[in-house]
Short mmCIF file of C-alpha atoms and ligand atoms in Angstrom, two decimals:
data_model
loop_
_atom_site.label_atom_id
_atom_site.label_comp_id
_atom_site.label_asym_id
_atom_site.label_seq_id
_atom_site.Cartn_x
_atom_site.Cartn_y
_atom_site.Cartn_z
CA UNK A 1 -23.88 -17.46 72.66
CA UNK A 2 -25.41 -16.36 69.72
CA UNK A 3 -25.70 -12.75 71.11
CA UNK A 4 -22.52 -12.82 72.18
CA UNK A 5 -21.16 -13.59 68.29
CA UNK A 6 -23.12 -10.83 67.09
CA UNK A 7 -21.63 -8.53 69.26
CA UNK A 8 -18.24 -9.63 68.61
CA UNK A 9 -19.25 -9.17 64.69
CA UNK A 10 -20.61 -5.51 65.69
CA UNK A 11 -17.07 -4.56 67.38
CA UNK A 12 -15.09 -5.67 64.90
CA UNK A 13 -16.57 -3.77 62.04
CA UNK A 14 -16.39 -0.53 64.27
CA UNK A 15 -12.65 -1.09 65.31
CA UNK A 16 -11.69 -1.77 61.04
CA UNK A 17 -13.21 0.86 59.95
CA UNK A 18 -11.30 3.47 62.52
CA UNK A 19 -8.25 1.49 61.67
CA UNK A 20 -5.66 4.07 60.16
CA UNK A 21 -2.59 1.80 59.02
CA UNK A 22 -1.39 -1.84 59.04
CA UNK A 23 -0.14 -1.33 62.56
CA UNK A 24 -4.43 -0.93 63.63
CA UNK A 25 -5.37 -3.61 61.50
CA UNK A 26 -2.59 -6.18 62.92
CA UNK A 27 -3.91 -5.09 66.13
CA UNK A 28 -7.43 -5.65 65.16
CA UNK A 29 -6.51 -9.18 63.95
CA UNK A 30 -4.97 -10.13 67.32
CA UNK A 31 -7.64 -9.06 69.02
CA UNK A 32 -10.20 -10.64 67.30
CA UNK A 33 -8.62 -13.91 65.09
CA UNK A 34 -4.97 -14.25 67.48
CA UNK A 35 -4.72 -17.74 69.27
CA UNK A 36 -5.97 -15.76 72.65
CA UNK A 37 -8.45 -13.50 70.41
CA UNK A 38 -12.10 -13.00 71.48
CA UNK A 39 -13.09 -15.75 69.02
CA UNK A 40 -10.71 -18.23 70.37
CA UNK A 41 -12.12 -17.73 73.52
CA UNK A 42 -15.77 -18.56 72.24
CA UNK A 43 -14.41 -21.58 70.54
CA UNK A 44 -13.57 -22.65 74.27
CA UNK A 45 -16.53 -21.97 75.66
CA UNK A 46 -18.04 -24.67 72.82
CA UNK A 47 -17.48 -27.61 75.09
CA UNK A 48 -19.74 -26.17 78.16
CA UNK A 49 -22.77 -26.36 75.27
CA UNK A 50 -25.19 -29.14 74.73
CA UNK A 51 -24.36 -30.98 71.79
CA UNK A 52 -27.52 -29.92 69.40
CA UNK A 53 -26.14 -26.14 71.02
CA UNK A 54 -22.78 -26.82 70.06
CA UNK A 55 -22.97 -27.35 66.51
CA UNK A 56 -25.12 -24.42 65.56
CA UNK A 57 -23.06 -22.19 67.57
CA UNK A 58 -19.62 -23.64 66.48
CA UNK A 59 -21.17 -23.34 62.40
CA UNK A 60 -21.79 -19.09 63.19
CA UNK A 61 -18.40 -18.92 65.28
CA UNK A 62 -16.44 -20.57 62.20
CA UNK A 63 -18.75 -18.58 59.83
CA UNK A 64 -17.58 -15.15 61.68
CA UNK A 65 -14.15 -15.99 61.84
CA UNK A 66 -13.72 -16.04 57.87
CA UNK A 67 -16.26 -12.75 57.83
CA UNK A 68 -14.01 -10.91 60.00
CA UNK A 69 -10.29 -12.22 58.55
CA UNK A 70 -12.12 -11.07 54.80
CA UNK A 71 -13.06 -7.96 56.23
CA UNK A 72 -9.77 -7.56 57.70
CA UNK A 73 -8.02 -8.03 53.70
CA UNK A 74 -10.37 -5.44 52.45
CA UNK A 75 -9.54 -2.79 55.22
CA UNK A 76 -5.95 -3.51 54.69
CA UNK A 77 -6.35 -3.10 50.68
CA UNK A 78 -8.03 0.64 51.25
CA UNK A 79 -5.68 1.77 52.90
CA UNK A 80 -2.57 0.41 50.84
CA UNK A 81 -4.66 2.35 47.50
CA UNK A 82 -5.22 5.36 49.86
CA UNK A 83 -1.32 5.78 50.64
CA UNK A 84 -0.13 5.38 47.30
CA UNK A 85 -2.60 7.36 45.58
CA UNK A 86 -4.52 4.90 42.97
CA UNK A 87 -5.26 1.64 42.06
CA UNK A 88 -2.35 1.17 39.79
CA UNK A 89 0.07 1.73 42.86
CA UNK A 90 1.78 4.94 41.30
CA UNK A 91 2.27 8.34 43.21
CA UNK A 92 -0.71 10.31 42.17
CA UNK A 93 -0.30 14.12 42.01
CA UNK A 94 -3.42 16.03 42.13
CA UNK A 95 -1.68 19.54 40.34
CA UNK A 96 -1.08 17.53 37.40
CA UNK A 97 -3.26 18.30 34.19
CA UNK A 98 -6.06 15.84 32.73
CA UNK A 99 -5.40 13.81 29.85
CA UNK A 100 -6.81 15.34 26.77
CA UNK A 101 -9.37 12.81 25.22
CA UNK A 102 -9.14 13.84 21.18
CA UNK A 103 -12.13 14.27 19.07
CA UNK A 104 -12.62 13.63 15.72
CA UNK A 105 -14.34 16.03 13.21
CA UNK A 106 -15.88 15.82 9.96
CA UNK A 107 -12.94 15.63 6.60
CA UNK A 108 -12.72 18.75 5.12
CA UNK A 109 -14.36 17.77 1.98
CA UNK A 110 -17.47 16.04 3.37
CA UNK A 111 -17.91 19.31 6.03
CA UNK A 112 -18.23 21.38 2.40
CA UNK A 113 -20.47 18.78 0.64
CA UNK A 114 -22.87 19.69 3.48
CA UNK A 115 -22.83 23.21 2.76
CA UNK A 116 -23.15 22.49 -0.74
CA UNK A 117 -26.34 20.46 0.29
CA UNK A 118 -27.42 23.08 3.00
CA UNK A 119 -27.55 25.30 0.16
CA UNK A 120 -29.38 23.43 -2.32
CA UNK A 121 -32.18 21.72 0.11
CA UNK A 122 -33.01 25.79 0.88
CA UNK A 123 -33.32 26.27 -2.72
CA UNK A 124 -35.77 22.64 -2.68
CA UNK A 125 -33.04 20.37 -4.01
CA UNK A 126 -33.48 17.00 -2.43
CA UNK A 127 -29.73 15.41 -1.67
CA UNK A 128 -29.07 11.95 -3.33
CA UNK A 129 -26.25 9.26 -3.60
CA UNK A 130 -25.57 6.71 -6.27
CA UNK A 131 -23.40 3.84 -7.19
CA UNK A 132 -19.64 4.67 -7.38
CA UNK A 133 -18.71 1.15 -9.42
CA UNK A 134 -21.30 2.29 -12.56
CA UNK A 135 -21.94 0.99 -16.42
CA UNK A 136 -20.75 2.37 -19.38
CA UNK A 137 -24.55 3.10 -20.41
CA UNK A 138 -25.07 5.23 -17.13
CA UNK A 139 -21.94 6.78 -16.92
CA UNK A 140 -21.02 7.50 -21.25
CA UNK A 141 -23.90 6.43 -23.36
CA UNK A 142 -27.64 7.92 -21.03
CA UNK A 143 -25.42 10.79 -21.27
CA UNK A 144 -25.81 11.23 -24.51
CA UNK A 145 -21.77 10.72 -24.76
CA UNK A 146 -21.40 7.30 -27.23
CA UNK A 147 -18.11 5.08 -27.34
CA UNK A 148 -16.75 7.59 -30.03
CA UNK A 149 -17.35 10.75 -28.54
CA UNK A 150 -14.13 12.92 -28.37
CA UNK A 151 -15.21 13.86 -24.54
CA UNK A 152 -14.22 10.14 -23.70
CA UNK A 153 -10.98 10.88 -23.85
CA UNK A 154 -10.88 13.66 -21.28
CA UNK A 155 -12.22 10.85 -18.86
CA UNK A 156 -10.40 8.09 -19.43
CA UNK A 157 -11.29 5.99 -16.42
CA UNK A 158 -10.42 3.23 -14.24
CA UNK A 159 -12.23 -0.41 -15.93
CA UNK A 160 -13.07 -3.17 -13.20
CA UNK A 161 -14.67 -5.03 -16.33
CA UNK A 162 -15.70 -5.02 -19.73
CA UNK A 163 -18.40 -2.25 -19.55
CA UNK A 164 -18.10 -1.91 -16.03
CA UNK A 165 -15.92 1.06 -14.63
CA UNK A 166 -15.37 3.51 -11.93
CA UNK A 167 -18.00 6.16 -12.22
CA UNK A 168 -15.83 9.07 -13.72
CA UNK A 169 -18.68 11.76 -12.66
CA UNK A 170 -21.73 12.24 -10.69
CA UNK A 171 -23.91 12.45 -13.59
CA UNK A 172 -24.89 8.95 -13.81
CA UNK A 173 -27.36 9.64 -10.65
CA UNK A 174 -29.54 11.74 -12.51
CA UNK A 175 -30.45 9.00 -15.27
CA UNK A 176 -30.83 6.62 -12.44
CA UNK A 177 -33.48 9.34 -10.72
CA UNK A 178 -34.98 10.18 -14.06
CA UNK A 179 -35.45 6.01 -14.66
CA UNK A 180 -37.26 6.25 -11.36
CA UNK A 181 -39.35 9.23 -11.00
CA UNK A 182 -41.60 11.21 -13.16
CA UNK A 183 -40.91 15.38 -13.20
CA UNK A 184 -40.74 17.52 -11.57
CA UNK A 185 -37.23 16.69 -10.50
CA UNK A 186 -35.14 18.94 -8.12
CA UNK A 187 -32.37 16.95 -6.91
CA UNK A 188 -28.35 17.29 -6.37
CA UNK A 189 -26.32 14.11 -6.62
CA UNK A 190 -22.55 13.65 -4.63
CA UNK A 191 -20.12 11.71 -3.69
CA UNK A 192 -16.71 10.04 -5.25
CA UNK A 193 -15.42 9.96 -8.93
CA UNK A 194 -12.51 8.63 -10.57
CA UNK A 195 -10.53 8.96 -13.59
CA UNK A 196 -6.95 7.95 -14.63
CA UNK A 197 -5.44 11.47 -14.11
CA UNK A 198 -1.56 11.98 -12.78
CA UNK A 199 -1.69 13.88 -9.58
CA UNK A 200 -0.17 17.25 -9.49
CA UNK A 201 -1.53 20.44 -7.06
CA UNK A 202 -4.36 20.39 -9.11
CA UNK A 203 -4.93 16.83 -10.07
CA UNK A 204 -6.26 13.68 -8.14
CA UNK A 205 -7.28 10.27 -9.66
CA UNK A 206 -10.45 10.28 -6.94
CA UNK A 207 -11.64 13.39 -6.20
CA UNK A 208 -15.82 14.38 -5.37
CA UNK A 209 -18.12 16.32 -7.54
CA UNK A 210 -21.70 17.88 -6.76
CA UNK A 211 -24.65 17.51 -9.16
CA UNK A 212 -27.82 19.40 -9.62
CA UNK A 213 -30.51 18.45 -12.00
CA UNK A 214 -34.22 19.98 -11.90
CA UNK A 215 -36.76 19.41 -14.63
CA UNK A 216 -40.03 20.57 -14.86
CA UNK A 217 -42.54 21.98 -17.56
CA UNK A 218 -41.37 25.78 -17.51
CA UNK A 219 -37.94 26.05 -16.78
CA UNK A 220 -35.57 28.30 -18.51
CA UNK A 221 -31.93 29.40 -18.71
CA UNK A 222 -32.70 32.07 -16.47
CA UNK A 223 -34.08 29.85 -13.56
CA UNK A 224 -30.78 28.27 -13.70
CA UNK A 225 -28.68 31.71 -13.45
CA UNK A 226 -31.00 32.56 -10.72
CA UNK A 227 -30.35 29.33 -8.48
CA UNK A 228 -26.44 29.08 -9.11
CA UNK A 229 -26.72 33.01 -8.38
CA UNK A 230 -28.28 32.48 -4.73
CA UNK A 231 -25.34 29.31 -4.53
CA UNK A 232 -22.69 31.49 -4.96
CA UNK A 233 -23.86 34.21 -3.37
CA UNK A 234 -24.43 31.95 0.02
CA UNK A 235 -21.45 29.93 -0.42
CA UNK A 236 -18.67 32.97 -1.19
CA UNK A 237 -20.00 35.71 -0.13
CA UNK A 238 -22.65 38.66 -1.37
CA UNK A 239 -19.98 40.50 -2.92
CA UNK A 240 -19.17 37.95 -5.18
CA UNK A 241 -20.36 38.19 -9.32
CA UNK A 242 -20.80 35.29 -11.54
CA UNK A 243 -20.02 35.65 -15.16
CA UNK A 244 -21.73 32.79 -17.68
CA UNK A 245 -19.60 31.96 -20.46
CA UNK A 246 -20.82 29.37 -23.76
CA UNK A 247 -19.10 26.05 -23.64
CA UNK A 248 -19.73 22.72 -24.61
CA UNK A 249 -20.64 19.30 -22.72
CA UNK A 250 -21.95 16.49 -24.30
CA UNK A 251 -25.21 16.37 -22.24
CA UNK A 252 -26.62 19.95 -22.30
CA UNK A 253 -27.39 21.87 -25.24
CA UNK A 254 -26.76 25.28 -24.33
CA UNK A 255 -24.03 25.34 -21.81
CA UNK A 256 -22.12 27.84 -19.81
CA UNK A 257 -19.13 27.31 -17.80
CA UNK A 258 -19.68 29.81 -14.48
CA UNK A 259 -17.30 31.60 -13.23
CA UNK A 260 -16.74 34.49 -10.27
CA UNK A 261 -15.15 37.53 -9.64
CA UNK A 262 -11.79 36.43 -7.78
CA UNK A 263 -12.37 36.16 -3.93
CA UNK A 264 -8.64 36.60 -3.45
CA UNK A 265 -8.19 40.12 -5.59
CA UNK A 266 -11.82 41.07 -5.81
CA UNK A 267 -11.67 40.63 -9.45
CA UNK A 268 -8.61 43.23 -10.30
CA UNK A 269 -6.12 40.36 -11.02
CA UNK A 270 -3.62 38.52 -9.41
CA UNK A 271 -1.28 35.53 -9.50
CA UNK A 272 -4.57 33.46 -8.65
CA UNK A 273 -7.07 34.20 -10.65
CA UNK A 274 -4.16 34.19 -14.05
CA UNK A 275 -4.93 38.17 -13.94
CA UNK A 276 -8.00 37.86 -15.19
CA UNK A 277 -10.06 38.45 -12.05
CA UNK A 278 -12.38 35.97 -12.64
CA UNK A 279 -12.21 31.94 -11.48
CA UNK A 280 -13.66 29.29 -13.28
CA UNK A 281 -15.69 27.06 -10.84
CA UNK A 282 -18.73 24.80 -12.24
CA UNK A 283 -19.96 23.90 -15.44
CA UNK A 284 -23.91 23.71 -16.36
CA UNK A 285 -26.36 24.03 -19.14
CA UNK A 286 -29.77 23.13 -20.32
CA UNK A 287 -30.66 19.84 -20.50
CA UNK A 288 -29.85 18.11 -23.83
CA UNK A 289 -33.49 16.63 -25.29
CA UNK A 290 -31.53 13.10 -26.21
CA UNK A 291 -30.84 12.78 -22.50
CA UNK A 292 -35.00 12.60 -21.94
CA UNK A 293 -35.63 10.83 -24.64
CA UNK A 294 -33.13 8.03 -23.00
CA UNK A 295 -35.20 8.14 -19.83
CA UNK A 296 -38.99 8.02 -21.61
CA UNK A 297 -39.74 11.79 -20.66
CA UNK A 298 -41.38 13.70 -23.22
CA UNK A 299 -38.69 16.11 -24.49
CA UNK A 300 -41.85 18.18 -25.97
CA UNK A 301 -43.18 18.86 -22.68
CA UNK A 302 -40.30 19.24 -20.39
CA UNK A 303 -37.48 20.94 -19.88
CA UNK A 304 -34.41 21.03 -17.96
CA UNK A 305 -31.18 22.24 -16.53
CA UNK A 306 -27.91 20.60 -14.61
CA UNK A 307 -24.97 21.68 -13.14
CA UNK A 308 -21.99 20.11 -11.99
CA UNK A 309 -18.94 21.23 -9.54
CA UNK A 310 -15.73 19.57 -8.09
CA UNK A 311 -15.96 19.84 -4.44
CA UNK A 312 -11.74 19.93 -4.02
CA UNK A 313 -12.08 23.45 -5.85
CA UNK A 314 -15.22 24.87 -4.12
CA UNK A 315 -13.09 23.84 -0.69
CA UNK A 316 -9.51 24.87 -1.94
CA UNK A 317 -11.41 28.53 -3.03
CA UNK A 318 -13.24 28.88 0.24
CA UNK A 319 -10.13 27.92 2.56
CA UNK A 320 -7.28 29.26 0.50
CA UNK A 321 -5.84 25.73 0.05
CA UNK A 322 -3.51 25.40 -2.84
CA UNK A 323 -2.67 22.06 -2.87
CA UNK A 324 -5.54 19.16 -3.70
CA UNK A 325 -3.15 16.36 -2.29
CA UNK A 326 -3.63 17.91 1.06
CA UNK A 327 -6.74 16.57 1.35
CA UNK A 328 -5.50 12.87 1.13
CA UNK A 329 -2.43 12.79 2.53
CA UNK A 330 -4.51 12.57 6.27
CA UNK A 331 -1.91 14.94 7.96
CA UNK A 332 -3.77 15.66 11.04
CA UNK A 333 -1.95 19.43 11.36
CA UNK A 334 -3.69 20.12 8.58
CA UNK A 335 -7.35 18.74 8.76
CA UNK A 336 -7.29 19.55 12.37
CA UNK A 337 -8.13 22.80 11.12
CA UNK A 338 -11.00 22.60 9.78
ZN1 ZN B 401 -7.45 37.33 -8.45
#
């Protein structure tokens, strides 16, 4: 009887699977599971058995019947997804486009700190990152700016504590490197700063800055022309001239504010540039000796120079954006163009 049971198992799994609709598989079901099916008939046929016979074969018999009736829900499942298309039950319309999966890119801002630091590691500039909740010592007084200085003012900033404040500039990172390491010292320092400004087109209470600081034994003013020359160069263009101007910050002693020749006019004038062709776009200088003698370097034997940029303006310059709050206001029509 066994032989018998696995035939009927065999024929049943042949006539599903040619089954089209639920018309073949009702039929399938009578013929197999109905009350005068093939398996009823085999459940008849029990009684002629011995009894030690009987059980064994009645156990496969019973075993089979639930096989075939699962099989049978299956079969009837496949083809109730293949009429209507998917698994969800709707209509499914081949001609129809896919769904567009969206993928996010880097902000505008951090895609141009990487050029910045593209730049700079070719020139040997090694990129660091520093604490954006600082000190007043790292952020004012290492910086050879004291709690009088005038320059305070321009940076009023935002206090978490007494002493304790929102970094208002990047420039904090080079006393902590300086603390740290022993010259030479190539390094460029970004990331976040914050001071209480109003914000206008120009204006933004958090906004990013890029620092560079190298020190070494024999390092002069021209060195630093040279590197912010090959910057400038890479980052607007070979056409573009820089023009070094004196001006004052509290931590170098000479400094230059840097400007170049327009990128909009070409350095002829225009509404951009205020008509004077040229654009104001980092500051930098020669490392005051007071700042070394803050960190224990020996303002005798080395020398220095650092430079400093807002990443908004380098961005707004190289894309022709005019308005700094576009950068925060995460409108995806606009940073979906970058
Ligand atoms: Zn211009």
């Amino acid at each position: 009887m066994q032989a018998e049971l696995e035939e009927i198992r065999k024929d049943a799994r042949e006539k599903l699977k040619e089954a089209k609709d639920t018309a073949d598989i009702e039929r399938v079901r009578q013929k197999f599971l109905g009350r005068k099916g093939v398996l009823a008939r085999q459940m008849k046929m029990l009684g002629t058995l011995a009894p030690d016979e009987k059980r064994a074969a009645g156990k496969l018999a019973n075993e089979l019947k639930e096989k075939i009736s699962a099989q049978l829900s299956v079969r009837l499942e496949e083809l109730r997804e293949v009429k209507s298309g998917g698994k969800d039950g709707a209509p499914f319309d081949v001609t129809l486009p896919g769904k567009k999966q969206p993928v996010g890119k880097l902000h505008p801002i951090t895609q141009t700190i990487i050029l910045i630091e593209k730049i700079f590691g070719e020139l040997g500039f090694r990129s660091v990152r520093g604490p954006e909740i600082e000190t007043e010592f790292y952020n004012f007084e290492a910086l050879n700016t004291p709690g009088d200085h005038p320059a305070r003012d321009e940076q009023d900033s935002f206090y978490i504590d007494k002493g304790i404040l929102l970094r208002t500039q990047t420039s904090p990172v080079q006393i902590r490197v300086m603390e740290r390491e022993k010259p030479p010292v190539r390094i460029v320092a970004s990331g976040k700063c914050f001071r209480r400004d109003a914000t206008d087109a120009s204006h933004s209470p958090m906004f990013h800055q890029v620092e560079g600081l190298l020190v070494d034994e024999e390092v002069t003013f021209g060195d630093l022309k040279g590197v912010l020359g090959v910057f400038l160069e890479r980052m607007f263009g070979a056409d573009v001239k820089t023009r070094f101007r004196p001006d004052f910050f509290p931590f170098t002693e000479p400094s230059a504010d840097v400007s170049i020749s327009c990128i909009i006019c070409g350095g002829k004038g225009c509404s951009s540039c205020g008509g004077s062709g040229w654009i104001e776009i980092l500051g930098a200088g020669m490392v005051d000796p007071e700042v070394f003698k803050k960190v224990n370097y020996d303002p005798e034997k080395y020398v220095g120079f650092a430079f400093g940029m807002g990443v908004e303006r380098i961005a707004m310059l190289k894309y022709g954006i005019n308005d700094i709050r576009l950068f925060f206001e995460n409108d995806m029509r606009f940073l979906s163009q970058f």
